[in-house]
XYZ file of C-alpha atoms in Angstrom:
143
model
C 106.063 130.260 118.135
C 105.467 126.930 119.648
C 102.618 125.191 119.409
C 100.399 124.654 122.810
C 101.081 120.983 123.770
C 98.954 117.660 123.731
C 96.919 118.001 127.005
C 96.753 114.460 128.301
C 93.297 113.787 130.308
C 92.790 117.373 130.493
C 95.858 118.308 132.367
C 98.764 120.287 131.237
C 102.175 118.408 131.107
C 104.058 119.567 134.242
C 107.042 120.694 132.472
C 104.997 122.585 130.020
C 103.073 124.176 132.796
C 105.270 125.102 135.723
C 108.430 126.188 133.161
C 108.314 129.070 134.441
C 108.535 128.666 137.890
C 111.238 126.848 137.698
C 113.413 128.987 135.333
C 115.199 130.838 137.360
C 116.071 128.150 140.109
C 119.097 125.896 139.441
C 121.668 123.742 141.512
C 124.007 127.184 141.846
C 121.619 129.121 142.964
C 119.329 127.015 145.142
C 121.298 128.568 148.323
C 120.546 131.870 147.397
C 116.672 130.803 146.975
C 116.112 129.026 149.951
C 114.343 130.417 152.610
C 114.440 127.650 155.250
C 115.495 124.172 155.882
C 112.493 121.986 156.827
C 115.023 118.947 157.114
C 118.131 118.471 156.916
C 118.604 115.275 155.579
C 120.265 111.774 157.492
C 122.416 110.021 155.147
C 119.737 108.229 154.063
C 116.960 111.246 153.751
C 116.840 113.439 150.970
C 117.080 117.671 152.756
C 114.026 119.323 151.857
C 114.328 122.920 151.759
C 111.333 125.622 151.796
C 112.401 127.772 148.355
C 111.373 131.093 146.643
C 110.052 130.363 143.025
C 109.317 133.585 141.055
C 106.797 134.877 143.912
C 105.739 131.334 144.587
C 106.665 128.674 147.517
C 108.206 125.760 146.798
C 109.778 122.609 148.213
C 112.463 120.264 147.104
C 113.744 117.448 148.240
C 116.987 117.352 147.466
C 119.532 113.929 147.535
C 122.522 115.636 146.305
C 124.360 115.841 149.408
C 123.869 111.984 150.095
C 126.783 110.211 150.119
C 127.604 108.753 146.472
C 126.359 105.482 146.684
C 123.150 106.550 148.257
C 122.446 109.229 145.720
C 122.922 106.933 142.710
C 120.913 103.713 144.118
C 118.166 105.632 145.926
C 118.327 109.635 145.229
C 117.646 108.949 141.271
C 115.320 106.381 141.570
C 113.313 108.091 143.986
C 112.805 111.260 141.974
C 112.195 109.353 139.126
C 108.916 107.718 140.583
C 107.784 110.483 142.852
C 107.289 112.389 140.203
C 105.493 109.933 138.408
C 103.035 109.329 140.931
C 102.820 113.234 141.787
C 102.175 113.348 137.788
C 99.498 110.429 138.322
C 97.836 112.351 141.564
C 97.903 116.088 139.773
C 94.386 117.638 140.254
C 93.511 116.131 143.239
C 92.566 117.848 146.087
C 95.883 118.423 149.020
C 98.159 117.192 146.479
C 101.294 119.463 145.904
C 101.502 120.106 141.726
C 104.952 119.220 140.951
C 106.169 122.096 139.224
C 109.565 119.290 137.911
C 112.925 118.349 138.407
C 115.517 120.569 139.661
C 118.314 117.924 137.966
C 118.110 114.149 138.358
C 118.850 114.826 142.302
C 116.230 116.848 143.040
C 112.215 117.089 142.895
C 110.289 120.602 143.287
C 106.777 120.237 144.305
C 104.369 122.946 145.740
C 104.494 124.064 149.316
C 101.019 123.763 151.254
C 100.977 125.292 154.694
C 100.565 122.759 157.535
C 101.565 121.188 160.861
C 104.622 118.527 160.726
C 103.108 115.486 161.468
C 106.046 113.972 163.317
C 105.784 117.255 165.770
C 102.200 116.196 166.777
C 102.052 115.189 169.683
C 100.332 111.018 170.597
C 96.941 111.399 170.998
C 96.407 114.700 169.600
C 94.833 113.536 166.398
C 91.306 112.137 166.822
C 89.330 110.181 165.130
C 88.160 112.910 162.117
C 91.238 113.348 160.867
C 91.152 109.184 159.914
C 86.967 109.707 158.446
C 88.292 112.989 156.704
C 91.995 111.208 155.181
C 89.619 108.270 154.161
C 87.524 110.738 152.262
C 90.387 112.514 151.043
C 91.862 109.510 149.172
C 88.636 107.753 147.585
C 88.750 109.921 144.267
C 92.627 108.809 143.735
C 92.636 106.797 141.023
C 93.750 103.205 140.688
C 96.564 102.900 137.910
């Protein structure tokens, strides 16, 4: 039997925790567990696609269908520090836990309920949402 891992600050490695989420998604099945595109990605944007994950909600974001060079330069780099910041920013309050990598393309992170903020209309958002995002982001740590 394996031995529980080194918890790090208190929190449970991601790919210790979330393992089993992500077991039984993979690149050849990802069609079959998606339940809605959010985006389809430009060349340049990653898709992100709402997905089933053993009962759960997920979301990836997804650069495999980038064109090559796009995907190499900017697809692998991007997942790579995404989810190091995600794994920086786990804990925090209205930050998706990254449940890990789907392959070096692709990210899975929670998937919280909310309104697109590109569909909001100008003007729409008043001054509380600034005081409350301002007191939403003074416990992030500085690292």
């Amino acid at each position: 039997m394996d031995a529980a891992p080194d918890l790090e600050e208190g929190v449970m490695p991601t790919h210790y925790a979330h393992q089993d989420l992500l077991s039984g998604l993979n690149r050849s099945n990802l069609d079959d567990q998606t339940v809605q595109y959010v985006r389809r990605g430009k060349p340049w944007q990653a898709d992100l696609l709402l997905v089933k994950l053993n009962g759960k909600l997920g979301v990836v974001k997804d650069y495999s269908k980038r064109p090559w060079l796009y995907r190499i330069a900017v697809g692998m780099f991007s997942t790579w520090r995404e989810g190091m910041i995600y794994r920086k920013l786990q804990g925090l309050p209205g930050i998706p836990r990254l449940f890990g990598k789907l392959d070096r393309y692709a990210l899975v992170v929670e998937y919280i309920p909310g309104k697109d903020a590109s569909k909001v209309k100008p003007g729409l958002v008043g001054p509380g949402f600034f005081d409350k995002l301002l007191r939403r982001s003074e416990p992030c740590p500085i690292r």
